[in-house]
Coordinates of C-alpha atoms and ligand atoms in Angstrom, one line a residue:
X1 CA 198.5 -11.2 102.8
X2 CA 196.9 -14.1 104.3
X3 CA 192.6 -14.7 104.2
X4 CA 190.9 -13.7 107.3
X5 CA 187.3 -13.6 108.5
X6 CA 186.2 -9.9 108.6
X7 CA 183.1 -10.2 109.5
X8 CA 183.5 -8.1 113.0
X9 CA 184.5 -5.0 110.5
X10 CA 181.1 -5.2 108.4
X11 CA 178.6 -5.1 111.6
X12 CA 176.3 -2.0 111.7
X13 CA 176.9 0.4 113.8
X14 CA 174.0 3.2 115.3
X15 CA 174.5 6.5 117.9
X16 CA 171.7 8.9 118.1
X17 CA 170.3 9.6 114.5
X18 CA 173.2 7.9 112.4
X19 CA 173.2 4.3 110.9
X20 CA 176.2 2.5 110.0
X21 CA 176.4 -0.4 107.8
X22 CA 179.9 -1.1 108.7
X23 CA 182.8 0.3 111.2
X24 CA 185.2 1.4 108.0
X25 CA 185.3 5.0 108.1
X26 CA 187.5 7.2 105.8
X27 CA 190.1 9.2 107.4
X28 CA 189.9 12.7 106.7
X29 CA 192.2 13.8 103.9
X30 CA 193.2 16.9 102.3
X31 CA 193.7 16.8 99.0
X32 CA 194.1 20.6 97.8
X33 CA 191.9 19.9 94.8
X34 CA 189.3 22.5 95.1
X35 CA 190.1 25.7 93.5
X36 CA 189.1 28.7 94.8
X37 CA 187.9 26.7 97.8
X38 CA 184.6 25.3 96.2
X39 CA 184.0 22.1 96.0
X40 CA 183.0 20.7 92.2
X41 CA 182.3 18.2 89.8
X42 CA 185.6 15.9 90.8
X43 CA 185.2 16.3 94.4
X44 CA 181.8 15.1 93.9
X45 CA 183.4 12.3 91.4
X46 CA 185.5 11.2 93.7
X47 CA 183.7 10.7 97.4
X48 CA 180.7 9.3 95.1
X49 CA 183.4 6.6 94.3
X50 CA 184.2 6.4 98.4
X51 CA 180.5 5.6 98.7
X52 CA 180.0 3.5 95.8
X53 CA 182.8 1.6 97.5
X54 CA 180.9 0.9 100.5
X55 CA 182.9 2.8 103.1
X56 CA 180.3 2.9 105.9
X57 CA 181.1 6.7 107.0
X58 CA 183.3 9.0 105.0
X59 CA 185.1 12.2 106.7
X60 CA 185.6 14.9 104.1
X61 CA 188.8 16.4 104.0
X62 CA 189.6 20.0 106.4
X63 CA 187.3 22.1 105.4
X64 CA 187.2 25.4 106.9
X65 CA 185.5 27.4 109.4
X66 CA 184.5 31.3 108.4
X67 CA 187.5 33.0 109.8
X68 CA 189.6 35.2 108.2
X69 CA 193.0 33.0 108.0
X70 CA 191.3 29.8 108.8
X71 CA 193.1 27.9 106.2
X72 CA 196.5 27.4 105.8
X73 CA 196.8 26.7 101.4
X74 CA 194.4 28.2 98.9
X75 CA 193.5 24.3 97.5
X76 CA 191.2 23.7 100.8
X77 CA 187.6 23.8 100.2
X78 CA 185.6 26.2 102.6
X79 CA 182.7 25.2 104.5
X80 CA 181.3 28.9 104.2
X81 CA 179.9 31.1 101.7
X82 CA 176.8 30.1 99.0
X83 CA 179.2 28.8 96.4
X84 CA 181.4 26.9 98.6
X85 CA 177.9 25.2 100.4
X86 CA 176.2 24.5 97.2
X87 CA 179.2 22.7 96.1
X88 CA 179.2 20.1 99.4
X89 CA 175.6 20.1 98.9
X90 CA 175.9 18.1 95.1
X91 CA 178.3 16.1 97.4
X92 CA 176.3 14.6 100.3
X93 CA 173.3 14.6 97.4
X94 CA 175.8 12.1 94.8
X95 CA 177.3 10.2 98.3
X96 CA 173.6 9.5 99.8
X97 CA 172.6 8.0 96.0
X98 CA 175.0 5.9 96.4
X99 CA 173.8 4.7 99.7
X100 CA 176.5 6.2 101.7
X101 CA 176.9 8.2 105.0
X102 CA 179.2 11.2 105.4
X103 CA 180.4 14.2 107.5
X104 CA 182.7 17.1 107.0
X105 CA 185.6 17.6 109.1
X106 CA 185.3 21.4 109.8
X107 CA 188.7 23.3 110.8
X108 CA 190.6 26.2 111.3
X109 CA 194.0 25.8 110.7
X110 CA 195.5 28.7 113.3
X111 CA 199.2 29.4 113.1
X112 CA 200.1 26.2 110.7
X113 CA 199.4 28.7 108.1
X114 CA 202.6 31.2 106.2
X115 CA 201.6 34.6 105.2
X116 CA 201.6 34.5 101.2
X117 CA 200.0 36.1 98.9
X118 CA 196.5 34.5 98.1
X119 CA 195.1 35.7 100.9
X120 CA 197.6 39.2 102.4
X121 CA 195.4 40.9 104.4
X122 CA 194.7 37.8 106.4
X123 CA 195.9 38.2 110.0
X124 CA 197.6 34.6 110.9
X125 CA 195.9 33.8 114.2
X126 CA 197.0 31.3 117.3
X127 CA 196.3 31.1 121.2
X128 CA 199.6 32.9 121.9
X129 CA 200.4 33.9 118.7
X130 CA 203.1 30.8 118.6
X131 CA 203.3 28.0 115.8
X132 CA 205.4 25.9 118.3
X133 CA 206.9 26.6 121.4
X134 CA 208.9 29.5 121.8
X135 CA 208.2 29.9 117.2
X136 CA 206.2 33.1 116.7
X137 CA 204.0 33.2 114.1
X138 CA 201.0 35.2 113.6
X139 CA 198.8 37.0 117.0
X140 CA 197.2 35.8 119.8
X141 CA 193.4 36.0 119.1
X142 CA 191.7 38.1 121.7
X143 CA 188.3 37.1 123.7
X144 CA 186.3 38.7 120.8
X145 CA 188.1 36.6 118.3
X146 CA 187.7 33.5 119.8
X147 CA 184.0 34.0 120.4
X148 CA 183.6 34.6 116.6
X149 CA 186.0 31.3 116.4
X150 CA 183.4 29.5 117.9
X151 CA 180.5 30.6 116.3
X152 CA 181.9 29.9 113.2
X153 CA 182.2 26.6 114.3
X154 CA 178.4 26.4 115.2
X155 CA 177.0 28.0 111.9
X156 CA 179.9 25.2 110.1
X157 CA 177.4 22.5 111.9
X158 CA 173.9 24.1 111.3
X159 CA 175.0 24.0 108.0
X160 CA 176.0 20.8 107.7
X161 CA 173.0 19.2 108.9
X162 CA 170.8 22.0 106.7
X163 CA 172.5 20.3 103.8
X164 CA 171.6 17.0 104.6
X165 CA 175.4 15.6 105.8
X166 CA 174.7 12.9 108.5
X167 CA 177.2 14.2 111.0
X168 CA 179.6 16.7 111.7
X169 CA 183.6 16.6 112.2
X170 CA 185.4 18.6 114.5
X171 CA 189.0 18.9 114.3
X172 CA 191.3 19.0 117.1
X173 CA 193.8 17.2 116.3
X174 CA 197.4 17.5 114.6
X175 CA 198.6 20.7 116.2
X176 CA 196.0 23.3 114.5
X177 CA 194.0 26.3 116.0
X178 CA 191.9 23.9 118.7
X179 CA 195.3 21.6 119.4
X180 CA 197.3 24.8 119.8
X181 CA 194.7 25.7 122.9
X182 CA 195.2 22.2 124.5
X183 CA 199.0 22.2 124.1
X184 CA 200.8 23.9 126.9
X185 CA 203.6 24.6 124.7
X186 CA 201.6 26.9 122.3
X187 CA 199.3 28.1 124.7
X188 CA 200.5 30.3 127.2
X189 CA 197.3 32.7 127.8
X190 CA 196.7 34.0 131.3
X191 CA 193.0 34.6 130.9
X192 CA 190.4 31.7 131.0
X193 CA 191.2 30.1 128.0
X194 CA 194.8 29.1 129.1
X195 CA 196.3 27.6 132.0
X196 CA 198.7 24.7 133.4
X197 CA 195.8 22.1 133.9
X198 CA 194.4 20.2 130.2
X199 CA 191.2 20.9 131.8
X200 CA 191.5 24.9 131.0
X201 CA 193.3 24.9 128.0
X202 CA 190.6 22.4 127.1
X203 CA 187.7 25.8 127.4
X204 CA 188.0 26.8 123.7
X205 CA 187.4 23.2 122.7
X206 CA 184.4 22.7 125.3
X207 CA 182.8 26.3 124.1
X208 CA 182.8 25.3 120.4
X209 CA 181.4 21.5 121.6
X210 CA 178.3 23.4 123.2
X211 CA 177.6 26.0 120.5
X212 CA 177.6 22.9 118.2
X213 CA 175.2 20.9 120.2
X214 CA 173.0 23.7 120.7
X215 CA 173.0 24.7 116.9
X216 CA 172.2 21.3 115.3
X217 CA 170.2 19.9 118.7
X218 CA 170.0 16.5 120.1
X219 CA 169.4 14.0 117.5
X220 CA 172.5 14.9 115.1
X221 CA 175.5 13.2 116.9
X222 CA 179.1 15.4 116.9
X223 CA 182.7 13.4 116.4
X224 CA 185.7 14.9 117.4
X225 CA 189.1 14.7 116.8
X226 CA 191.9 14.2 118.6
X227 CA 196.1 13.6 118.8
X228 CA 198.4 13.1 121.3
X229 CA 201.4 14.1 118.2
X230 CA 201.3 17.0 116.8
X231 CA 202.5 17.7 113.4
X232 CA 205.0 19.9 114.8
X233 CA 206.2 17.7 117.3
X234 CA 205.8 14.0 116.7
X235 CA 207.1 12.8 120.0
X236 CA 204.4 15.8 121.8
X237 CA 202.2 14.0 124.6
X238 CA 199.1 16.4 125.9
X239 CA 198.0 13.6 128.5
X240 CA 200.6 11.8 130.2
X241 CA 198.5 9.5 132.0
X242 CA 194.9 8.0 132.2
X243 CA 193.9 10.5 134.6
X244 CA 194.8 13.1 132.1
X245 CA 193.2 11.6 128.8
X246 CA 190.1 12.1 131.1
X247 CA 190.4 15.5 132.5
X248 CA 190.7 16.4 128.9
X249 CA 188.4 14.3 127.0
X250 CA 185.5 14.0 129.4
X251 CA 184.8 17.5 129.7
X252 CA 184.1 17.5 126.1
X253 CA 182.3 14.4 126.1
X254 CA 180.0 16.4 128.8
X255 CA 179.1 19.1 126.7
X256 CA 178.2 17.3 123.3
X257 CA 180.5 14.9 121.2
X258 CA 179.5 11.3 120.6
X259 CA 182.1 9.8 119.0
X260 CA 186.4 10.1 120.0
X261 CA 188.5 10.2 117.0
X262 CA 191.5 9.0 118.5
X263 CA 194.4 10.2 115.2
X264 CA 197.4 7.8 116.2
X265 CA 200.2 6.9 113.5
X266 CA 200.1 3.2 113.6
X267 CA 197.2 2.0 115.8
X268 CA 197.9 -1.4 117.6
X269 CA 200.1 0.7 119.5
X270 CA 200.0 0.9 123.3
X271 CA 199.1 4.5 124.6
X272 CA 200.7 3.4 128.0
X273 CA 202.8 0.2 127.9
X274 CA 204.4 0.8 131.1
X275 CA 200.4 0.4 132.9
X276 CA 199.0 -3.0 130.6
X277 CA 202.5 -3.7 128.4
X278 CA 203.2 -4.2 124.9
X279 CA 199.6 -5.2 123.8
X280 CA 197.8 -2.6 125.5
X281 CA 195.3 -0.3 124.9
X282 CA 195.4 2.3 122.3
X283 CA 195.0 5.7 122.2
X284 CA 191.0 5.0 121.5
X285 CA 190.9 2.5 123.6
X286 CA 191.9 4.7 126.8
X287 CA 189.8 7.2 125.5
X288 CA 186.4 4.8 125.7
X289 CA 187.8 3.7 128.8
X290 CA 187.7 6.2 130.7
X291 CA 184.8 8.5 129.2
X292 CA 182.7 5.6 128.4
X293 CA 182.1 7.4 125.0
X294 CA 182.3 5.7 121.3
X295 CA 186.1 5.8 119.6
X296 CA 187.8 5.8 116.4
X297 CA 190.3 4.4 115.5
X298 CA 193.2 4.8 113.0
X299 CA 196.9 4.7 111.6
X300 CA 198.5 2.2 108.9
X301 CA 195.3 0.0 108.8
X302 CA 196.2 -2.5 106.1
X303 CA 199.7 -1.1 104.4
X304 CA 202.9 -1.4 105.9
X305 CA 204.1 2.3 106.9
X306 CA 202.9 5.2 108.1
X307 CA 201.5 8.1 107.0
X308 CA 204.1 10.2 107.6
X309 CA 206.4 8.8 105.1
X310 CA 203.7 9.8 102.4
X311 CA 204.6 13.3 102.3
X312 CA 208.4 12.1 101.6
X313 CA 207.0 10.4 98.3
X314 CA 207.3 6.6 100.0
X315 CA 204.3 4.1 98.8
X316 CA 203.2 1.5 101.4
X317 CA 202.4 -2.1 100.1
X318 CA 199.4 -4.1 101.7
X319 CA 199.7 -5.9 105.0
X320 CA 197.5 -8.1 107.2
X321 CA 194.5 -7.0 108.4
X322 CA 195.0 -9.5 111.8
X323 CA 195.6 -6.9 114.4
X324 CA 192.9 -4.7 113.7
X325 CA 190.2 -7.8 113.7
X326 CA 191.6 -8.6 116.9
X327 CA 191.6 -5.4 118.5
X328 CA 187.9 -4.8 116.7
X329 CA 186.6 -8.2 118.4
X330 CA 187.8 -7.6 121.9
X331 CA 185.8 -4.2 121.4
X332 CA 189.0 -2.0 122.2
X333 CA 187.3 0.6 119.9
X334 CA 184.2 1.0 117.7
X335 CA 185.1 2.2 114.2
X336 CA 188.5 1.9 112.5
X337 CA 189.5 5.0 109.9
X338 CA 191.4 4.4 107.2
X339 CA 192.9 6.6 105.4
X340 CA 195.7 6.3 102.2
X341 CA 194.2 2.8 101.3
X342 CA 191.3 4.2 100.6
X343 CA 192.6 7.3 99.1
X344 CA 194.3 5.0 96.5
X345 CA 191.8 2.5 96.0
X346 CA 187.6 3.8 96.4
X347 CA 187.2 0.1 96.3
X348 CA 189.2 -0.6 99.1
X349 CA 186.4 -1.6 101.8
X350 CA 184.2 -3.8 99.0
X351 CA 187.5 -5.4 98.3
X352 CA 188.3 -6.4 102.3
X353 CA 184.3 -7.5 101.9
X354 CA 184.1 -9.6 99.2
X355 CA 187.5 -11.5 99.8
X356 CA 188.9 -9.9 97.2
X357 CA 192.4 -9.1 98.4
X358 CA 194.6 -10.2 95.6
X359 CA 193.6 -7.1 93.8
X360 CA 194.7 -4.8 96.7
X361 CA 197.2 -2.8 95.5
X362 CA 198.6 -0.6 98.5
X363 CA 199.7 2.7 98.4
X364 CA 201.7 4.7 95.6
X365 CA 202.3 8.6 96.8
X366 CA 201.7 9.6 93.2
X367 CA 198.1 9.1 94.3
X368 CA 198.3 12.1 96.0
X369 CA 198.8 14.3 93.0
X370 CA 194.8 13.2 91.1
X371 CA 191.6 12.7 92.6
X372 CA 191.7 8.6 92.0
Ligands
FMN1 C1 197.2 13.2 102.1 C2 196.8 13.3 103.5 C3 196.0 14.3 104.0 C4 195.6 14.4 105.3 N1 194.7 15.4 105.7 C5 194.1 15.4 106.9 C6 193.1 16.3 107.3 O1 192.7 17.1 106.5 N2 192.6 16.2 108.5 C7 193.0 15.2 109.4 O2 192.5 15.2 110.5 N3 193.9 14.3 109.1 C8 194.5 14.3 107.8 N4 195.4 13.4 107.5 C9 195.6 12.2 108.4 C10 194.7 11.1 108.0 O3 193.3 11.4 108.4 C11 195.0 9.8 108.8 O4 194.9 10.0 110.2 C12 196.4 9.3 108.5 O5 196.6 9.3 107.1 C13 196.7 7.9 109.0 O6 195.8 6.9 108.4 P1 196.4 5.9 107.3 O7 197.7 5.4 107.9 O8 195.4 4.9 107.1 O9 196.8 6.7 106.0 C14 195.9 13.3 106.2 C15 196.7 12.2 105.7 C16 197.1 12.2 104.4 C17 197.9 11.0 103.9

């Protein structure tokens, strides 16, 4: 891995009441590492490290929303209850020591998650009651459900900004509860929260947006997240063309989030080659395009595979950091997440700072099994 001038990645970075000293944020991660779903002394360890590190923003991992089945494995920390909220509490406390900005990335995980027996009474719960199309799994939440859904949402927020966090994280990304509403293939509803247009599958989405807005006010900006793949359909596309990554995303934009987290695998790759070819714009690129909103980027920043290939026990080894300082400098996007470098190494960002990238040591999955 060759030298390069990074100084476009360490340039501050302000919307509404957050300050950035850099564009590095961490990806979102689950890690499975809090039992009974409350967050302690090693979670606080370990994103203390994060911000010791000098990543600019950090995302928490999924942490869930108060409905009943909202999380798919009994290892995800919950973002209700006293215990749970006194244990992200110590965290934001130990991360803003350390000079460090942070938000959690509040989820529900809606018909990724199997029946089993930590939680049996649980009622699995989806749009249609599908995990995929035409794979049952679980029941199709009524009106009454999904207003509770989104409340639970809003009370996620007002308590993330009562505890001090900086911003707040939605997830819709990756083919969970909101993704299942925006995918036509998982939602097939007939009332107002379905439909063939993105634009009213997209309802659920906007509802939560606005209860959000309206429960942590003006000042306290709102990122969320988004895919095109979903995890259980990699080759999935929800918007097909420009016109469509606005009819979904600017709606949502309208009613409250600041920031587009734009999840792509690898992320110098062209959402739409066929309109401005091989060097393109990405998924977050589009997505400021045409709402005029901020972006995230993300996907294989500075290791050699994707993310995907974690899960099948591969490691990554470091690669050049050229594309991203390109694509940063002509302003395609305005932060880049990264995640599994930074899961392996908390000293990842100070490294790319200081020069220091013989020490870089890419990505071993057995980093998945501690809290590094
Ligand atoms: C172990 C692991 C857990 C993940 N958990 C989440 C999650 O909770 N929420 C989420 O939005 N993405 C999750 N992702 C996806 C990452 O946020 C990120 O988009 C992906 O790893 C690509 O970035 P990278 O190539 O830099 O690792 C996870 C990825 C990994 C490797």
């Amino acid at each position: 891995m060759s030298q390069t001038d990074t100084s476009t990645l360490f340039r501050q970075f302000s919307i509404r009441s957050l300050e950035l000293k850099n564009r590095i944020v961490m990806a979102p991660m689950t890690r499975l590492f809090a039992p009974g779903g409350i967050p302690g002394e090693a979670n606080v360890a370990y994103y203390k490290r994060r911000a010791e590190g000098q990543v600019g923003l950090i995302l928490s991992e999924g942490t869930v929303v108060d409905r009943p089945a909202s999380r798919n494995d009994g290892g995800i920390p919950l973002f209700h209850g006293d215990a749970a909220l006194a244990g992200w509490k110590n965290v934001i406390d130990e991360v803003h020591k350390s000079g460090g900005r942070m938000a959690p990335q509040i989820w529900h995980t809606g018909s990724t998650r199997y029946i089993n027996d930590w939680e049996p009474d649980a009622p699995v719960e989806s749009p249609s009651g599908l995990v995929a199309p035409g794979d049952p799994r679980g029941v199709a939440m009524s009106e009454e459900d999904i207003a509770d859904a989104v409340a639970a949402f809003a009370k996620a927020s007002a308590d993330a900004k009562r505890l001090g966090f900086d911003t707040v994280e939605i997830h819709g990304a990756h083919g969970y509860l909101i993704d299942q509403f925006f995918w036509a293939g998982t939602n097939l509803r007939t009332d107002g929260y379905g439909g063939l247009t993105i634009k009213e599958r997209s309802r659920f989405a906007s509802e939560i947006v606005s209860a959000v807005r309206e429960a942590v006010g003006p000042d306290f900006p709102i990122i969320m997240r988004f895919s095109q793949w979903k995890q259980q359909d990699l080759t999935v596309k929800v918007a097909e063309t420009p016109a469509a990554i606005e009819d979904w995303l600017l709606p949502l934009v309208d009613a409250g989030v600041d920031i587009i987290h734009c999840s792509q695998r690898r992320f110098w790759e062209p959402e739409f080659p066929e309109i401005d070819g091989e060097n393109g714009l990405n998924f977050a690129g589009w997505a400021k395009k045409v709402t005029g909103a901020a972006t995230i980027s993300v996907g294989s920043v500075g290791l050699d595979k994707d993310f995907a290939t974690a899960f099948s026990g591969e490691g990554s080894t470091p690669a050049s950091l050229d594309r991203l300082i390109e694509r940063m400098e002509r302003g395609e996007f305005d932060l880049i997440a990264v995640g599994r470098a930074i899961l392996a190494d908390p000293q990842w960002v100070a490294k790319i700072e200081t020069g220091n990238i013989e020490t870089l040591s890419g990505f071993d999955a057995k980093a998945l099994g501690e809290l590094v």
